[in-house]
Coordinates of C-alpha atoms and ligand atoms in Angstrom, one line a residue:
X133 CA -162.0 135.8 -4.3
X134 CA -161.3 133.7 -7.3
X135 CA -163.6 134.3 -10.3
X136 CA -166.5 132.0 -10.5
X137 CA -165.8 130.7 -13.9
X138 CA -162.2 130.0 -12.7
X139 CA -161.1 126.7 -14.2
X140 CA -157.5 127.6 -13.7
X141 CA -154.8 125.3 -12.5
X142 CA -154.2 124.6 -8.8
X143 CA -150.7 125.1 -7.5
X144 CA -149.1 125.8 -4.2
X145 CA -148.9 129.5 -4.9
X146 CA -152.5 129.8 -5.8
X147 CA -153.3 128.0 -2.5
X148 CA -151.3 130.6 -0.6
X149 CA -153.1 133.4 -2.4
X150 CA -156.5 131.8 -1.7
X151 CA -155.6 131.6 2.0
X152 CA -154.4 135.3 2.1
X153 CA -157.5 136.5 0.4
X154 CA -159.7 134.5 2.8
X155 CA -157.9 136.2 5.7
X156 CA -158.3 139.7 4.2
X157 CA -154.6 140.2 3.8
X158 CA -153.7 142.9 1.2
X159 CA -157.3 144.1 1.3
X160 CA -158.6 141.1 -0.5
X161 CA -156.5 141.9 -3.7
X162 CA -153.7 140.1 -5.4
X163 CA -151.0 142.1 -7.1
X164 CA -148.1 140.4 -8.9
X165 CA -145.3 141.6 -11.2
X166 CA -143.1 140.3 -13.9
X167 CA -139.6 141.8 -13.5
X168 CA -137.3 141.0 -16.5
X169 CA -133.9 142.5 -16.8
X170 CA -133.8 144.0 -20.3
X171 CA -130.5 142.3 -21.3
X172 CA -131.8 139.9 -23.9
X173 CA -134.9 138.5 -25.5
X174 CA -137.3 136.5 -23.4
X175 CA -137.2 132.7 -23.6
X176 CA -139.6 129.8 -22.8
X177 CA -138.5 129.9 -19.1
X178 CA -139.8 133.5 -18.9
X179 CA -143.0 132.3 -20.5
X180 CA -143.6 130.2 -17.4
X181 CA -143.1 133.1 -15.2
X182 CA -145.3 135.3 -17.4
X183 CA -148.1 132.8 -17.4
X184 CA -147.9 132.4 -13.7
X185 CA -147.8 136.1 -12.8
X186 CA -150.2 137.4 -15.4
X187 CA -152.4 134.3 -15.2
X188 CA -152.9 134.9 -11.5
X189 CA -153.8 138.5 -12.1
X190 CA -156.3 137.5 -14.8
X191 CA -158.0 134.8 -12.7
X192 CA -158.6 136.7 -9.5
X193 CA -161.1 139.4 -9.2
X194 CA -159.3 142.8 -9.1
X195 CA -156.0 141.0 -9.7
X196 CA -153.2 143.1 -11.3
X197 CA -149.8 142.3 -12.7
X198 CA -147.1 144.9 -13.3
X199 CA -144.5 144.8 -16.0
X200 CA -141.3 146.1 -14.3
X201 CA -138.0 146.4 -16.0
X202 CA -135.3 145.6 -13.6
X203 CA -132.8 148.1 -14.8
X204 CA -130.6 148.5 -11.7
X205 CA -127.6 147.4 -13.7
X206 CA -126.6 150.4 -15.8
X207 CA -124.3 149.0 -18.4
X208 CA -126.2 146.3 -20.2
X209 CA -129.7 147.6 -20.8
X210 CA -130.9 148.1 -24.3
X211 CA -134.1 149.6 -25.6
X212 CA -134.3 146.9 -28.3
X213 CA -134.7 144.4 -25.5
X214 CA -137.2 146.6 -23.7
X215 CA -139.4 146.8 -26.8
X216 CA -139.1 143.1 -27.6
X217 CA -140.1 142.1 -24.0
X218 CA -143.3 144.3 -24.3
X219 CA -144.2 142.7 -27.6
X220 CA -143.6 139.2 -26.3
X221 CA -145.8 139.7 -23.2
X222 CA -148.6 141.0 -25.4
X223 CA -148.2 138.3 -28.0
X224 CA -148.6 135.7 -25.3
X225 CA -152.0 137.3 -24.7
X226 CA -151.4 139.3 -21.5
X227 CA -151.6 143.0 -20.6
X228 CA -149.9 144.7 -17.7
X229 CA -151.6 146.9 -15.2
X230 CA -151.2 150.7 -15.8
X231 CA -147.9 152.1 -17.0
X232 CA -144.7 150.2 -17.5
X233 CA -142.6 150.3 -14.4
X234 CA -138.8 150.6 -14.2
X235 CA -136.6 149.9 -11.1
X236 CA -134.9 153.2 -12.1
X237 CA -138.2 155.1 -11.5
X238 CA -137.4 154.5 -7.8
X239 CA -133.8 155.6 -7.6
X240 CA -134.8 158.7 -5.6
X241 CA -136.8 156.6 -3.1
X242 CA -134.1 153.9 -2.9
X243 CA -131.6 156.7 -2.0
X244 CA -133.9 158.1 0.7
X245 CA -134.4 154.6 2.2
X246 CA -130.7 154.1 2.3
X247 CA -130.3 157.3 4.3
X248 CA -133.0 156.1 6.6
X249 CA -131.1 152.8 7.2
X250 CA -127.9 154.8 7.9
X251 CA -129.8 156.9 10.4
X252 CA -131.1 153.8 12.1
X253 CA -127.5 152.7 12.5
X254 CA -128.2 149.8 10.1
X255 CA -126.0 150.7 7.1
X256 CA -122.4 151.8 6.8
X257 CA -119.9 152.9 4.2
X258 CA -117.2 150.2 3.9
X259 CA -113.8 150.8 2.3
X260 CA -112.6 147.2 2.1
X261 CA -111.4 146.3 -1.4
X262 CA -113.5 143.6 -3.2
X263 CA -110.8 141.0 -2.4
X264 CA -110.8 141.9 1.3
X265 CA -114.6 141.9 1.4
X266 CA -114.6 138.4 0.0
X267 CA -112.1 137.3 2.6
X268 CA -114.0 138.9 5.5
X269 CA -117.2 137.3 4.3
X270 CA -116.2 133.8 5.4
X271 CA -117.5 130.6 3.9
X272 CA -120.4 128.2 4.2
X273 CA -118.7 126.6 7.2
X274 CA -116.9 129.5 8.7
X275 CA -118.4 132.8 10.0
X276 CA -117.3 136.1 8.5
X277 CA -115.4 138.9 10.3
X278 CA -116.6 142.4 11.0
X279 CA -115.3 145.0 8.7
X280 CA -113.1 147.6 10.4
X281 CA -115.4 150.2 9.0
X282 CA -118.5 148.7 10.6
X283 CA -118.6 151.0 13.5
X284 CA -118.3 154.4 11.8
X285 CA -120.7 157.0 13.3
X286 CA -124.0 157.7 11.7
X287 CA -122.9 161.2 10.8
X288 CA -119.7 159.9 9.2
X289 CA -121.7 157.4 7.2
X290 CA -124.2 160.1 6.1
X291 CA -121.3 162.3 4.9
X292 CA -119.5 159.5 3.1
X293 CA -122.6 158.2 1.4
X294 CA -123.4 161.7 0.2
X295 CA -119.8 162.0 -1.2
X296 CA -120.3 158.6 -2.9
X297 CA -123.4 160.0 -4.5
X298 CA -121.6 163.2 -5.6
X299 CA -119.0 161.2 -7.4
X300 CA -116.1 162.1 -5.0
X301 CA -114.9 158.5 -4.9
X302 CA -113.6 156.1 -7.5
X303 CA -115.5 153.0 -8.7
X304 CA -114.7 150.1 -6.4
X305 CA -113.2 152.2 -3.6
X306 CA -116.2 151.8 -1.3
X307 CA -119.7 150.5 -1.0
X308 CA -122.7 151.1 1.3
X309 CA -123.5 147.9 3.2
X310 CA -126.3 146.8 5.4
X311 CA -125.3 146.1 9.0
X312 CA -126.8 142.7 9.8
X313 CA -124.8 139.8 11.0
X314 CA -121.4 138.7 9.9
X315 CA -121.8 135.3 11.6
X316 CA -125.1 134.5 10.1
X317 CA -125.5 131.0 8.7
X318 CA -126.9 132.6 5.6
X319 CA -124.1 134.3 3.7
X320 CA -126.6 136.7 2.1
X321 CA -127.1 138.2 5.6
X322 CA -123.4 138.9 6.2
X323 CA -123.6 142.7 5.7
X324 CA -124.5 142.6 2.0
X325 CA -123.8 145.6 -0.3
X326 CA -126.7 148.0 -0.9
X327 CA -125.0 150.5 -3.2
X328 CA -122.0 150.5 -5.4
X329 CA -120.3 153.2 -7.4
X330 CA -120.6 152.8 -11.2
X331 CA -119.5 155.8 -13.3
X332 CA -121.5 154.9 -16.4
X333 CA -124.6 156.3 -18.1
X334 CA -127.9 154.6 -17.6
X335 CA -130.2 154.1 -20.5
X336 CA -133.0 156.0 -18.7
X337 CA -131.4 158.2 -16.0
X338 CA -128.4 159.2 -18.0
X339 CA -125.6 160.6 -15.8
X340 CA -127.9 161.6 -13.0
X341 CA -126.5 158.9 -10.7
X342 CA -123.1 157.3 -10.2
X343 CA -124.2 155.0 -7.4
X344 CA -126.5 152.1 -8.2
X345 CA -128.5 149.9 -5.8
X346 CA -128.0 146.2 -5.6
X347 CA -130.7 143.9 -6.8
X348 CA -131.7 142.4 -3.4
X349 CA -132.1 145.8 -1.9
X350 CA -134.0 147.3 -4.9
X351 CA -136.3 144.5 -5.7
X352 CA -138.1 144.2 -2.4
X353 CA -138.5 148.0 -2.2
X354 CA -139.9 148.2 -5.7
X355 CA -142.3 145.4 -4.8
X356 CA -143.4 147.4 -1.7
X357 CA -143.7 150.7 -3.6
X358 CA -145.9 149.2 -6.2
X359 CA -148.1 147.4 -3.6
X360 CA -147.2 144.0 -4.8
X361 CA -148.7 141.3 -2.6
X362 CA -147.1 138.1 -3.9
X363 CA -143.6 138.4 -5.3
X364 CA -142.9 135.2 -7.3
X365 CA -139.4 134.2 -8.3
X366 CA -137.3 131.2 -9.0
X367 CA -135.8 128.9 -6.4
X368 CA -132.3 130.4 -6.5
X369 CA -133.7 133.4 -4.6
X370 CA -134.8 131.2 -1.7
X371 CA -131.7 132.0 0.4
X372 CA -132.2 135.7 -0.4
X373 CA -135.7 135.8 1.1
X374 CA -134.4 136.6 4.7
X375 CA -132.7 139.6 3.2
X376 CA -135.9 140.6 1.3
X377 CA -137.8 140.5 4.5
X378 CA -135.0 142.2 6.5
X379 CA -135.0 145.4 4.3
X380 CA -138.8 145.6 4.4
X381 CA -138.9 145.1 8.2
X382 CA -136.5 148.0 8.8
X383 CA -138.0 150.4 6.3
X384 CA -141.7 149.7 5.7
X385 CA -145.0 148.9 7.3
X386 CA -147.4 146.1 6.8
X387 CA -148.9 145.0 4.5
X388 CA -145.6 144.0 3.1
X389 CA -145.1 141.9 0.0
X390 CA -143.9 138.3 0.4
X391 CA -141.6 136.4 -1.8
X392 CA -142.5 132.8 -2.9
X393 CA -140.1 130.7 -5.0
X394 CA -140.9 128.1 -7.6
X395 CA -138.8 125.8 -9.7
X396 CA -137.5 127.3 -13.0
X397 CA -138.4 125.7 -16.3
X398 CA -135.6 123.6 -17.8
X399 CA -136.2 122.1 -21.2
X400 CA -134.0 119.3 -22.6
X401 CA -132.0 119.7 -25.8
X402 CA -131.8 123.5 -25.3
X403 CA -130.5 126.2 -23.0
X404 CA -132.6 128.8 -21.1
X405 CA -130.1 131.5 -20.2
X406 CA -130.2 134.8 -21.8
X407 CA -126.4 135.0 -21.6
X408 CA -126.0 131.8 -23.5
X409 CA -128.7 132.6 -26.0
X410 CA -127.0 136.0 -26.7
X411 CA -123.7 134.1 -27.2
X412 CA -125.4 131.9 -29.9
X413 CA -126.6 135.0 -31.6
X414 CA -123.4 137.0 -31.3
X415 CA -121.3 134.1 -32.6
X416 CA -123.7 133.4 -35.4
X417 CA -124.5 129.8 -34.4
X418 CA -128.1 130.8 -35.2
X419 CA -129.6 133.5 -37.4
X420 CA -130.6 136.0 -34.8
X421 CA -132.8 135.9 -31.7
X422 CA -135.8 135.0 -33.8
X423 CA -134.1 132.0 -35.4
X424 CA -136.9 129.3 -35.3
X425 CA -134.5 127.0 -33.5
X426 CA -134.1 129.4 -30.6
X427 CA -136.1 128.7 -27.4
X428 CA -136.9 132.4 -27.4
X429 CA -140.5 133.6 -27.6
X430 CA -139.7 135.4 -30.9
X431 CA -138.1 132.2 -32.1
X432 CA -141.1 130.0 -31.3
X433 CA -143.4 132.6 -32.8
X434 CA -141.5 132.6 -36.1
X435 CA -141.4 128.8 -36.0
X436 CA -145.2 128.8 -36.0
X437 CA -146.0 128.3 -32.3
X438 CA -149.2 129.9 -31.2
X439 CA -149.6 131.9 -28.0
X440 CA -152.3 129.3 -26.9
X441 CA -149.9 126.4 -27.4
X442 CA -147.3 128.1 -25.1
X443 CA -149.8 129.0 -22.5
X444 CA -151.2 125.5 -22.5
X445 CA -147.7 124.1 -22.2
X446 CA -147.1 126.2 -19.1
X447 CA -150.3 125.1 -17.6
X448 CA -149.5 121.4 -18.4
X449 CA -146.1 121.5 -16.7
X450 CA -147.5 123.2 -13.6
X451 CA -145.8 125.2 -10.9
X452 CA -143.9 123.5 -8.0
X453 CA -140.8 123.6 -6.0
X454 CA -139.3 120.6 -7.6
X455 CA -136.4 121.1 -10.1
X456 CA -137.1 119.0 -13.2
X457 CA -136.1 119.0 -16.8
X458 CA -139.1 119.0 -19.1
X459 CA -139.1 117.0 -22.3
X460 CA -139.2 119.2 -25.4
X461 CA -141.8 116.7 -26.7
X462 CA -144.4 118.1 -24.2
X463 CA -144.0 121.5 -25.8
X464 CA -144.4 120.1 -29.3
X465 CA -147.5 118.1 -28.2
X466 CA -149.1 121.3 -26.9
X467 CA -148.5 122.8 -30.3
X468 CA -150.0 119.8 -32.1
X469 CA -153.0 119.8 -29.9
X470 CA -153.7 123.5 -30.7
X471 CA -153.0 123.3 -34.5
X472 CA -154.9 120.1 -35.0
X473 CA -158.1 122.0 -34.1
X474 CA -157.3 125.3 -35.8
X475 CA -154.9 124.8 -38.7
X476 CA -156.4 124.6 -42.2
X477 CA -155.2 121.6 -44.2
X478 CA -153.3 121.8 -47.5
X479 CA -151.1 119.6 -49.6
X480 CA -147.4 120.2 -50.2
X481 CA -144.8 117.8 -51.6
X482 CA -141.4 118.2 -49.9
X483 CA -139.3 115.9 -52.1
X484 CA -141.2 115.7 -55.4
X485 CA -141.0 113.1 -58.1
X486 CA -143.1 113.6 -61.2
X487 CA -146.0 111.2 -62.0
X488 CA -147.5 111.2 -65.5
X489 CA -151.0 109.7 -65.9
X490 CA -150.8 108.3 -69.4
X491 CA -154.6 107.8 -69.9
X492 CA -155.5 111.3 -68.8
X493 CA -156.0 113.7 -71.7
X494 CA -153.3 116.3 -72.2
X495 CA -154.5 119.8 -71.5
X496 CA -157.5 118.6 -69.4
X497 CA -157.9 119.8 -65.9
X498 CA -160.4 119.4 -63.0
X499 CA -161.0 121.5 -59.9
X500 CA -162.3 119.7 -56.9
X501 CA -163.7 121.7 -53.9
X502 CA -162.6 120.3 -50.6
X503 CA -163.0 121.4 -46.9
X504 CA -160.0 123.2 -45.4
X505 CA -160.6 121.3 -42.1
X506 CA -162.2 117.9 -41.5
X507 CA -164.2 119.2 -38.5
X508 CA -164.4 122.9 -38.5
X509 CA -166.5 124.2 -41.4
X510 CA -165.9 127.8 -40.5
X511 CA -162.4 127.4 -42.0
X512 CA -164.0 127.2 -45.4
X513 CA -163.2 125.4 -48.6
X514 CA -160.8 125.6 -51.5
X515 CA -160.4 124.2 -55.0
X516 CA -157.7 121.7 -55.7
X517 CA -156.6 121.3 -59.4
X518 CA -155.9 118.0 -61.0
X519 CA -154.2 117.4 -64.3
X520 CA -152.2 114.8 -66.3
X521 CA -148.9 115.5 -64.5
X522 CA -148.6 115.6 -60.8
X523 CA -145.9 115.5 -58.1
X524 CA -145.9 113.0 -55.3
X525 CA -143.5 112.5 -52.5
X526 CA -140.4 110.5 -53.6
X527 CA -140.8 108.5 -50.3
X528 CA -144.3 107.4 -51.4
X529 CA -142.9 105.2 -54.1
X530 CA -140.7 102.1 -53.8
X531 CA -139.4 100.1 -56.7
X532 CA -138.9 97.0 -54.5
X533 CA -141.3 97.4 -51.6
X534 CA -141.4 95.2 -48.5
X535 CA -144.6 93.2 -47.9
X536 CA -147.5 95.2 -46.7
X537 CA -146.2 98.4 -48.3
X538 CA -149.4 100.3 -49.1
X539 CA -148.0 103.2 -51.1
X540 CA -147.1 103.2 -54.8
X541 CA -144.9 100.6 -56.4
X542 CA -144.7 99.0 -59.9
X543 CA -147.9 97.3 -60.8
X544 CA -149.6 98.5 -57.6
X545 CA -152.4 101.0 -57.0
X546 CA -152.7 103.9 -54.5
X547 CA -155.3 106.5 -54.0
X548 CA -154.5 110.2 -54.5
X549 CA -156.0 112.1 -51.7
X550 CA -159.4 113.7 -52.7
X551 CA -159.0 112.1 -56.1
X552 CA -158.6 109.0 -58.2
X553 CA -156.8 105.7 -57.8
X554 CA -153.7 105.5 -59.9
X555 CA -151.7 102.4 -60.9
X556 CA -147.9 102.5 -61.6
X557 CA -147.2 101.0 -65.0
X558 CA -143.5 101.8 -65.4
X559 CA -140.7 103.9 -64.2
X560 CA -138.3 106.2 -66.2
X561 CA -134.7 106.2 -65.0
X562 CA -131.7 108.4 -65.7
X563 CA -129.5 106.5 -68.0
X564 CA -126.3 107.4 -66.2
X565 CA -127.2 107.4 -62.6
X566 CA -130.0 104.9 -62.6
X567 CA -132.1 107.3 -60.5
X568 CA -135.8 107.2 -61.0
X569 CA -136.9 110.5 -62.6
X570 CA -140.5 109.8 -63.5
X571 CA -143.4 107.4 -62.7
X572 CA -145.7 106.4 -65.6
X573 CA -149.2 105.6 -64.3
X574 CA -152.8 105.1 -65.4
X575 CA -155.9 106.2 -63.5
X576 CA -159.3 104.6 -63.0
X577 CA -161.9 107.2 -63.8
X578 CA -164.5 105.2 -61.9
X579 CA -162.7 105.7 -58.5
X580 CA -163.5 109.3 -57.9
X581 CA -165.1 109.3 -54.5
X582 CA -165.8 105.6 -54.9
X583 CA -164.1 102.4 -53.9
X584 CA -162.5 100.6 -56.8
X585 CA -164.4 97.5 -57.8
X586 CA -163.2 94.1 -57.0
X587 CA -159.9 95.1 -55.3
X588 CA -158.7 96.8 -52.2
X589 CA -156.6 100.0 -52.3
X590 CA -155.3 100.8 -48.8
X591 CA -152.8 103.6 -49.3
X592 CA -153.7 107.3 -49.7
X593 CA -151.0 109.7 -50.6
X594 CA -150.8 113.5 -51.1
X595 CA -149.9 115.2 -54.4
X596 CA -150.0 118.4 -56.3
X597 CA -150.8 119.2 -59.9
X598 CA -147.5 120.0 -61.6
X599 CA -149.0 122.6 -63.9
X600 CA -150.6 124.5 -61.0
X601 CA -148.3 124.0 -58.1
X602 CA -146.0 126.6 -56.7
X603 CA -142.4 126.1 -56.0
X604 CA -141.3 126.7 -52.4
X605 CA -138.4 126.4 -50.0
X606 CA -139.1 124.6 -46.7
X607 CA -137.0 124.8 -43.6
X608 CA -137.0 121.7 -41.5
X609 CA -135.9 122.2 -38.0
X610 CA -134.5 119.7 -35.5
X611 CA -133.3 120.1 -31.9
X612 CA -130.8 122.9 -31.6
X613 CA -128.5 120.7 -29.5
X614 CA -127.8 117.0 -30.0
X615 CA -127.2 116.5 -26.3
X616 CA -130.2 116.2 -24.0
X617 CA -128.5 118.3 -21.3
X618 CA -126.1 120.7 -23.2
X619 CA -124.7 122.3 -20.1
X620 CA -124.3 119.1 -18.0
X621 CA -120.5 118.9 -18.4
X622 CA -119.6 122.6 -18.3
X623 CA -117.7 122.1 -15.1
X624 CA -115.5 119.6 -16.8
X625 CA -114.8 122.2 -19.5
X626 CA -117.2 120.9 -22.1
X627 CA -118.9 123.9 -23.4
X628 CA -122.6 123.8 -24.4
X629 CA -121.4 125.1 -27.8
X630 CA -119.7 121.8 -28.5
X631 CA -123.1 120.1 -28.2
X632 CA -124.8 122.1 -31.0
X633 CA -126.6 119.8 -33.4
X634 CA -125.0 120.3 -36.9
X635 CA -128.2 119.1 -38.5
X636 CA -130.6 121.4 -36.7
X637 CA -131.6 123.0 -40.0
X638 CA -132.2 121.4 -43.3
X639 CA -133.3 123.4 -46.2
X640 CA -135.5 121.8 -48.9
X641 CA -135.4 124.0 -51.9
X642 CA -137.5 122.2 -54.5
X643 CA -140.8 121.7 -52.8
X644 CA -144.1 122.0 -54.6
X645 CA -147.2 123.3 -52.9
X646 CA -150.8 123.4 -53.9
X647 CA -151.7 126.8 -55.4
X648 CA -154.0 128.0 -52.6
X649 CA -150.8 128.5 -50.5
X650 CA -149.8 131.3 -52.7
X651 CA -152.1 133.4 -50.6
X652 CA -150.6 132.3 -47.3
X653 CA -150.2 135.1 -44.7
X654 CA -147.0 135.3 -42.8
X655 CA -147.1 133.0 -39.7
X656 CA -150.5 131.5 -40.7
X657 CA -150.5 127.9 -39.6
X658 CA -151.3 125.0 -42.0
X659 CA -151.2 121.3 -41.7
X660 CA -149.6 119.9 -44.8
X661 CA -151.3 116.6 -44.9
X662 CA -149.2 113.6 -43.8
X663 CA -146.2 116.0 -43.2
X664 CA -146.8 118.2 -40.2
X665 CA -147.5 121.8 -39.4
X666 CA -146.0 124.7 -41.3
X667 CA -146.2 128.4 -41.6
X668 CA -145.0 131.0 -44.0
X669 CA -141.8 132.5 -42.7
X670 CA -142.4 136.3 -42.1
X671 CA -139.0 136.9 -43.8
X672 CA -140.0 134.8 -46.8
X673 CA -138.8 136.4 -50.1
X674 CA -141.6 137.4 -52.5
X675 CA -140.1 135.5 -55.5
X676 CA -140.1 132.2 -53.8
X677 CA -142.2 131.3 -50.7
X678 CA -140.3 129.9 -47.7
X679 CA -142.2 127.9 -45.1
X680 CA -141.0 126.8 -41.7
X681 CA -141.9 123.4 -40.3
X682 CA -143.3 124.1 -36.9
X683 CA -143.6 120.5 -35.8
X684 CA -144.1 117.0 -37.3
X685 CA -147.4 115.2 -37.0
X686 CA -146.1 112.7 -34.6
X687 CA -143.3 112.7 -32.1
X688 CA -140.5 111.1 -34.2
X689 CA -138.0 112.0 -31.6
X690 CA -139.3 109.7 -28.9
X691 CA -139.7 107.0 -31.5
X692 CA -136.0 107.5 -32.5
X693 CA -134.9 107.3 -28.9
Ligands
LIG243 P1 -131.5 134.4 -17.4 O1 -130.7 133.5 -16.6 O2 -132.0 133.8 -18.6 O3 -130.9 135.8 -17.6 P2 -133.0 135.7 -15.4 O4 -133.7 135.0 -14.3 O5 -131.8 136.4 -15.1 O6 -132.8 134.6 -16.5 P3 -134.8 137.9 -15.6 O7 -135.0 138.8 -16.8 O8 -134.1 138.4 -14.4 O9 -134.0 136.6 -16.2 O10 -136.1 137.1 -15.3 C1 -137.4 137.7 -15.2 C2 -138.3 136.7 -14.4 O11 -138.4 135.5 -15.1 C3 -137.7 136.4 -13.1 O12 -138.8 136.5 -12.1 C4 -137.2 135.0 -13.2 O13 -137.3 134.3 -12.0 C5 -138.1 134.4 -14.3 N1 -137.4 133.4 -15.0 C6 -136.2 133.5 -15.7 N2 -135.9 132.3 -16.2 C7 -136.9 131.4 -15.8 C8 -137.1 130.0 -16.0 N3 -136.2 129.2 -16.7 N4 -138.2 129.4 -15.5 C9 -139.1 130.2 -14.9 N5 -138.9 131.5 -14.6 C10 -137.8 132.1 -15.1
LIG244 MG1 -130.8 138.0 -14.7

């Protein structure tokens, strides 16, 4: 039964589970699994699957979700990936049931099941070459042909399979195949391979095996052996479901697990394929798997995304069978919503220009205590220093402003956030370039916390005290690809790599931040007022702080479009 306090999303999979629980199927329990192949870091698409599988386990009484590494493919696995996947699942706020599982834990059982199939006359060793096998398989419109090895005797198959296992045959010389139906309308049912020979070490079982099970055969059996009730996967496995069921029907008893498919997550302006992401890393298009532009979990984490923002995003996009491309802006909105409520505010000037307050005494300073968050008092207070020289944003001054410009311009006034109203008296320019290098202003001492008398000052700008501020580097990130669908024209030979956005990273190296930020902890989120959300890069050098912009305050992308 669903938990009483269950406010979780409704989707077609949860409806199926509710129905199964009502009918007492699986003894009233739901058991899911998340089965990544450890051949890369997890991406935002995996987050959808994690939130779905672990979320169901969390929301139903007695629900469990296993973390199972699908390590049936011996060559590619890497313990670095295994460790990163465990960290990512935990970071997202989930915990798996019991020990970590590995498909390779079941190699012995898979082997015994294969012998059982042979004994039932439902599997045979086939010596066709890979090319011949392809030819015999037929096409979508034409049925396949029976392999000449299809009618070997049970005893002969048992002997040959044992020899395969003992390493007596070369790689590619034969495979064990299921004996199903070469004329099936579903190509997956045309005597698919169950075992192939691979004479390579496995990262967990070493050289113990030289035959390795195929995914379709291994996956359903692992689900069965773990007592999985609902095996959730993406739509491309829909045509494999008859095979999933076939193996289980030959080899196991009810209650058997069932496979349900949902649409994978696609995000625009990025790619969600481990292979492509690995290529970006290997070819140094980005600075590693955790580059904040990467759609990996570690990339989002380093960028300043919170686990809650990713979970909320997954909830927002929902689970269905319809293939869609989700707008990156929805993910960014989820982050804004979360950080707006929980990120302390601070002031930071990204492109500073100096402003000198001529009527403020030299050497004098003031410290004003302000709340770190407009609504949440628990986030505390801090002191902001003020002095004769401050930095403001270059963009907050215009020498020849358009009408209705409310920021600073010659002869006009603006309020400094939490502080006085200042008026621009003159500008200092570089003699050679003509560039403005300094703004000379006066302040009105009567405007602290009060409206100026007899005039309206509409603009409020952020600033930092030059004497107290700390220099910093800020990384601004943009979309990794400039094309909305980077892989759309792959078939025409246009690689997604040619769609990379050359301006996806811009580094601002002369930023000035308010001094409280000297104590920022790695990855702690801040809102820099009027600028966006930022966090201290975990790889920030000690000498000069480096912050990452997580997201702007508003969706400037949709506005641009
Ligand atoms: P990739 O193509 O990136 O390698 P994959 O499906 O091969 O992805 P796995 O490690 O096998 O990656 O996936 C683990 C689980 O995550 C699977 O159940 C898979 O269906 C799911 N998954 C992978 N990509 C997505 C996605 N974009 N959206 C939703 N679920 C996904
Ligand atoms: Mg895969």
